[in-house]
PDB file of C-alpha atoms in Angstrom:
ATOM      1  CA  TYR O   1     -23.654  42.140 -88.027  1.00  0.00           C
ATOM      2  CA  LEU O   2     -21.676  39.253 -86.557  1.00  0.00           C
ATOM      3  CA  GLU O   3     -22.973  35.872 -85.550  1.00  0.00           C
ATOM      4  CA  MET O   4     -23.523  35.663 -81.780  1.00  0.00           C
ATOM      5  CA  SER O   5     -23.242  32.803 -79.317  1.00  0.00           C
ATOM      6  CA  GLU O   6     -26.196  31.972 -77.069  1.00  0.00           C
ATOM      7  CA  PHE O   7     -24.404  34.009 -74.386  1.00  0.00           C
ATOM      8  CA  GLY O   8     -24.200  37.114 -76.589  1.00  0.00           C
ATOM      9  CA  TRP O   9     -20.524  36.891 -77.550  1.00  0.00           C
ATOM     10  CA  THR O  10     -19.593  37.717 -81.125  1.00  0.00           C
ATOM     11  CA  ILE O  11     -18.060  35.066 -83.357  1.00  0.00           C
ATOM     12  CA  ASP O  12     -15.493  36.779 -85.561  1.00  0.00           C
ATOM     13  CA  PRO O  13     -12.606  34.736 -86.989  1.00  0.00           C
ATOM     14  CA  ILE O  14     -11.950  37.406 -89.623  1.00  0.00           C
ATOM     15  CA  GLY O  15     -11.657  39.944 -86.815  1.00  0.00           C
ATOM     16  CA  LEU O  16      -9.086  37.683 -85.154  1.00  0.00           C
ATOM     17  CA  ARG O  17      -7.001  37.651 -88.324  1.00  0.00           C
ATOM     18  CA  ILE O  18      -7.242  41.423 -88.686  1.00  0.00           C
ATOM     19  CA  THR O  19      -6.279  41.923 -85.045  1.00  0.00           C
ATOM     20  CA  LEU O  20      -3.308  39.577 -85.354  1.00  0.00           C
ATOM     21  CA  ARG O  21      -2.102  41.463 -88.411  1.00  0.00           C
ATOM     22  CA  GLN O  22      -2.559  44.864 -86.737  1.00  0.00           C
ATOM     23  CA  LEU O  23      -0.755  43.799 -83.557  1.00  0.00           C
ATOM     24  CA  TYR O  24       2.107  42.262 -85.472  1.00  0.00           C
ATOM     25  CA  ASP O  25       2.421  45.258 -87.816  1.00  0.00           C
ATOM     26  CA  ARG O  26       2.479  47.606 -84.826  1.00  0.00           C
ATOM     27  CA  TYR O  27       4.844  45.747 -82.466  1.00  0.00           C
ATOM     28  CA  GLU O  28       6.753  43.353 -84.758  1.00  0.00           C
ATOM     29  CA  MET O  29       6.967  40.784 -81.976  1.00  0.00           C
ATOM     30  CA  PRO O  30       5.881  37.130 -81.849  1.00  0.00           C
ATOM     31  CA  ILE O  31       2.323  36.537 -80.647  1.00  0.00           C
ATOM     32  CA  TYR O  32       0.792  33.853 -78.452  1.00  0.00           C
ATOM     33  CA  ILE O  33      -2.977  33.489 -78.193  1.00  0.00           C
ATOM     34  CA  VAL O  34      -3.531  32.246 -74.660  1.00  0.00           C
ATOM     35  CA  GLU O  35      -7.304  32.378 -74.293  1.00  0.00           C
ATOM     36  CA  ASN O  36      -9.849  31.513 -76.939  1.00  0.00           C
ATOM     37  CA  GLY O  37     -12.882  29.308 -77.049  1.00  0.00           C
ATOM     38  CA  TYR O  38     -16.604  28.881 -77.290  1.00  0.00           C
ATOM     39  CA  GLY O  39     -18.868  28.808 -74.241  1.00  0.00           C
ATOM     40  CA  TYR O  40     -22.102  26.893 -74.558  1.00  0.00           C
ATOM     41  CA  ASP O  41     -24.605  25.074 -72.355  1.00  0.00           C
ATOM     42  CA  ASP O  42     -23.433  21.636 -73.503  1.00  0.00           C
ATOM     43  CA  GLN O  43     -25.771  18.757 -72.738  1.00  0.00           C
ATOM     44  CA  LEU O  44     -24.699  15.210 -71.995  1.00  0.00           C
ATOM     45  CA  VAL O  45     -27.132  12.946 -73.868  1.00  0.00           C
ATOM     46  CA  ASP O  46     -26.671   9.186 -73.509  1.00  0.00           C
ATOM     47  CA  GLY O  47     -23.049   9.717 -72.513  1.00  0.00           C
ATOM     48  CA  VAL O  48     -22.248  11.861 -75.562  1.00  0.00           C
ATOM     49  CA  ILE O  49     -21.775  15.597 -76.138  1.00  0.00           C
ATOM     50  CA  ASN O  50     -22.071  16.493 -79.814  1.00  0.00           C
ATOM     51  CA  ASP O  51     -20.576  19.990 -79.764  1.00  0.00           C
ATOM     52  CA  ASP O  52     -20.301  20.624 -83.488  1.00  0.00           C
ATOM     53  CA  TYR O  53     -20.808  24.355 -82.779  1.00  0.00           C
ATOM     54  CA  ARG O  54     -17.503  24.364 -80.846  1.00  0.00           C
ATOM     55  CA  ILE O  55     -15.736  22.476 -83.626  1.00  0.00           C
ATOM     56  CA  ASP O  56     -17.068  24.968 -86.199  1.00  0.00           C
ATOM     57  CA  TYR O  57     -15.920  27.895 -84.037  1.00  0.00           C
ATOM     58  CA  LEU O  58     -12.442  26.492 -83.461  1.00  0.00           C
ATOM     59  CA  LYS O  59     -11.989  25.432 -87.076  1.00  0.00           C
ATOM     60  CA  ALA O  60     -12.843  28.915 -88.351  1.00  0.00           C
ATOM     61  CA  HIS O  61     -10.516  30.587 -85.853  1.00  0.00           C
ATOM     62  CA  ILE O  62      -7.646  28.185 -86.527  1.00  0.00           C
ATOM     63  CA  GLU O  63      -8.065  28.821 -90.260  1.00  0.00           C
ATOM     64  CA  ALA O  64      -7.943  32.576 -89.580  1.00  0.00           C
ATOM     65  CA  MET O  65      -4.729  32.137 -87.570  1.00  0.00           C
ATOM     66  CA  ARG O  66      -3.239  29.998 -90.331  1.00  0.00           C
ATOM     67  CA  ASP O  67      -4.094  32.655 -92.919  1.00  0.00           C
ATOM     68  CA  ALA O  68      -2.579  35.401 -90.742  1.00  0.00           C
ATOM     69  CA  VAL O  69       0.669  33.419 -90.601  1.00  0.00           C
ATOM     70  CA  THR O  70       0.686  32.221 -94.226  1.00  0.00           C
ATOM     71  CA  TYR O  71      -0.552  35.291 -96.073  1.00  0.00           C
ATOM     72  CA  ASP O  72      -0.011  38.195 -93.675  1.00  0.00           C
ATOM     73  CA  GLY O  73       3.395  37.242 -92.268  1.00  0.00           C
ATOM     74  CA  VAL O  74       2.265  37.217 -88.636  1.00  0.00           C
ATOM     75  CA  ASP O  75       4.725  35.477 -86.296  1.00  0.00           C
ATOM     76  CA  LEU O  76       2.187  33.464 -84.280  1.00  0.00           C
ATOM     77  CA  LEU O  77       4.034  31.070 -81.993  1.00  0.00           C
ATOM     78  CA  GLY O  78       1.241  29.447 -80.060  1.00  0.00           C
ATOM     79  CA  TYR O  79      -2.449  28.980 -79.336  1.00  0.00           C
ATOM     80  CA  THR O  80      -4.289  27.625 -76.314  1.00  0.00           C
ATOM     81  CA  MET O  81      -7.921  27.173 -75.365  1.00  0.00           C
ATOM     82  CA  TRP O  82      -9.404  28.610 -72.188  1.00  0.00           C
ATOM     83  CA  SER O  83      -9.384  25.167 -70.644  1.00  0.00           C
ATOM     84  CA  PRO O  84      -9.349  21.593 -71.855  1.00  0.00           C
ATOM     85  CA  PHE O  85     -12.178  20.785 -69.425  1.00  0.00           C
ATOM     86  CA  ASP O  86     -15.280  22.653 -68.265  1.00  0.00           C
ATOM     87  CA  ILE O  87     -14.577  25.241 -65.577  1.00  0.00           C
ATOM     88  CA  VAL O  88     -16.501  27.957 -63.764  1.00  0.00           C
ATOM     89  CA  SER O  89     -17.014  30.964 -66.038  1.00  0.00           C
ATOM     90  CA  ALA O  90     -14.912  33.835 -64.725  1.00  0.00           C
ATOM     91  CA  SER O  91     -17.219  36.395 -66.334  1.00  0.00           C
ATOM     92  CA  THR O  92     -20.523  35.069 -64.958  1.00  0.00           C
ATOM     93  CA  GLY O  93     -19.711  32.558 -62.206  1.00  0.00           C
ATOM     94  CA  GLU O  94     -21.772  29.979 -64.067  1.00  0.00           C
ATOM     95  CA  TYR O  95     -20.868  26.360 -64.509  1.00  0.00           C
ATOM     96  CA  ASP O  96     -23.471  25.664 -67.196  1.00  0.00           C
ATOM     97  CA  LYS O  97     -21.538  27.921 -69.583  1.00  0.00           C
ATOM     98  CA  ARG O  98     -19.042  25.289 -70.713  1.00  0.00           C
ATOM     99  CA  TYR O  99     -15.806  25.864 -72.590  1.00  0.00           C
ATOM    100  CA  GLY O 100     -13.775  22.686 -72.615  1.00  0.00           C
ATOM    101  CA  PHE O 101     -13.270  19.563 -74.664  1.00  0.00           C
ATOM    102  CA  ILE O 102     -14.103  17.490 -71.601  1.00  0.00           C
ATOM    103  CA  TYR O 103     -17.533  17.710 -69.978  1.00  0.00           C
ATOM    104  CA  VAL O 104     -17.603  17.915 -66.177  1.00  0.00           C
ATOM    105  CA  ASN O 105     -20.799  16.628 -64.588  1.00  0.00           C
ATOM    106  CA  TYR O 106     -21.673  19.615 -62.420  1.00  0.00           C
ATOM    107  CA  ASN O 107     -24.108  22.515 -62.843  1.00  0.00           C
ATOM    108  CA  ASN O 108     -25.179  25.904 -61.549  1.00  0.00           C
ATOM    109  CA  ASN O 109     -27.428  24.247 -58.939  1.00  0.00           C
ATOM    110  CA  HIS O 110     -24.370  22.516 -57.436  1.00  0.00           C
ATOM    111  CA  GLU O 111     -25.572  19.128 -58.638  1.00  0.00           C
ATOM    112  CA  GLY O 112     -23.378  16.437 -60.135  1.00  0.00           C
ATOM    113  CA  ASP O 113     -20.529  14.114 -59.255  1.00  0.00           C
ATOM    114  CA  PHE O 114     -17.729  15.873 -61.207  1.00  0.00           C
ATOM    115  CA  SER O 115     -17.317  12.849 -63.484  1.00  0.00           C
ATOM    116  CA  ARG O 116     -15.825  13.644 -66.875  1.00  0.00           C
ATOM    117  CA  SER O 117     -16.814  12.756 -70.441  1.00  0.00           C
ATOM    118  CA  LYS O 118     -14.889  13.556 -73.612  1.00  0.00           C
ATOM    119  CA  LYS O 119     -16.885  15.709 -76.021  1.00  0.00           C
ATOM    120  CA  LYS O 120     -16.890  15.257 -79.785  1.00  0.00           C
ATOM    121  CA  SER O 121     -14.572  18.300 -79.960  1.00  0.00           C
ATOM    122  CA  PHE O 122     -12.004  16.410 -77.848  1.00  0.00           C
ATOM    123  CA  TYR O 123     -11.504  13.821 -80.565  1.00  0.00           C
ATOM    124  CA  TRP O 124     -11.568  16.475 -83.306  1.00  0.00           C
ATOM    125  CA  TYR O 125      -8.926  18.629 -81.598  1.00  0.00           C
ATOM    126  CA  LYS O 126      -6.788  15.576 -80.836  1.00  0.00           C
ATOM    127  CA  HIS O 127      -6.738  14.885 -84.580  1.00  0.00           C
ATOM    128  CA  VAL O 128      -5.883  18.522 -85.329  1.00  0.00           C
ATOM    129  CA  ILE O 129      -2.882  18.222 -83.004  1.00  0.00           C
ATOM    130  CA  GLU O 130      -1.842  14.856 -84.447  1.00  0.00           C
ATOM    131  CA  THR O 131      -1.836  16.315 -87.977  1.00  0.00           C
ATOM    132  CA  ASN O 132      -0.172  19.573 -86.860  1.00  0.00           C
ATOM    133  CA  GLY O 133      -3.206  21.466 -88.115  1.00  0.00           C
ATOM    134  CA  GLU O 134      -3.054  20.032 -91.611  1.00  0.00           C
ATOM    135  CA  GLU O 135      -6.465  18.373 -91.177  1.00  0.00           C
ATOM    136  CA  LEU O 136      -9.162  20.516 -89.662  1.00  0.00           C
TER     137      LEU O 136
END
């Protein structure tokens, strides 16, 4: 009953909060989230990638982490994305399944010059960092 990405992965920020609470209740140790993100076949259109879907995903998951810390007492010390720039998908070997804040001009057909373009999510996440998460 969960929303799914175009690649069939569930989108479940509430599940993240529940899992954080369960892990912390069980082990009572600080937690770092070291891999999280949203893979999508981002398209560069006129030099711009409007990846609002990634922003929505990250915002909901960051809010869930914040709630786990604020209301559930979870000792969450850190959070990182899979990668700040697009990389080859470890699960599928695809390049068109993009994860990062920075678009890399390369595709599954081995076409492209590897040039980079900042996605809309890059500027959004930069602001999140600048405000220490106060403004999502």
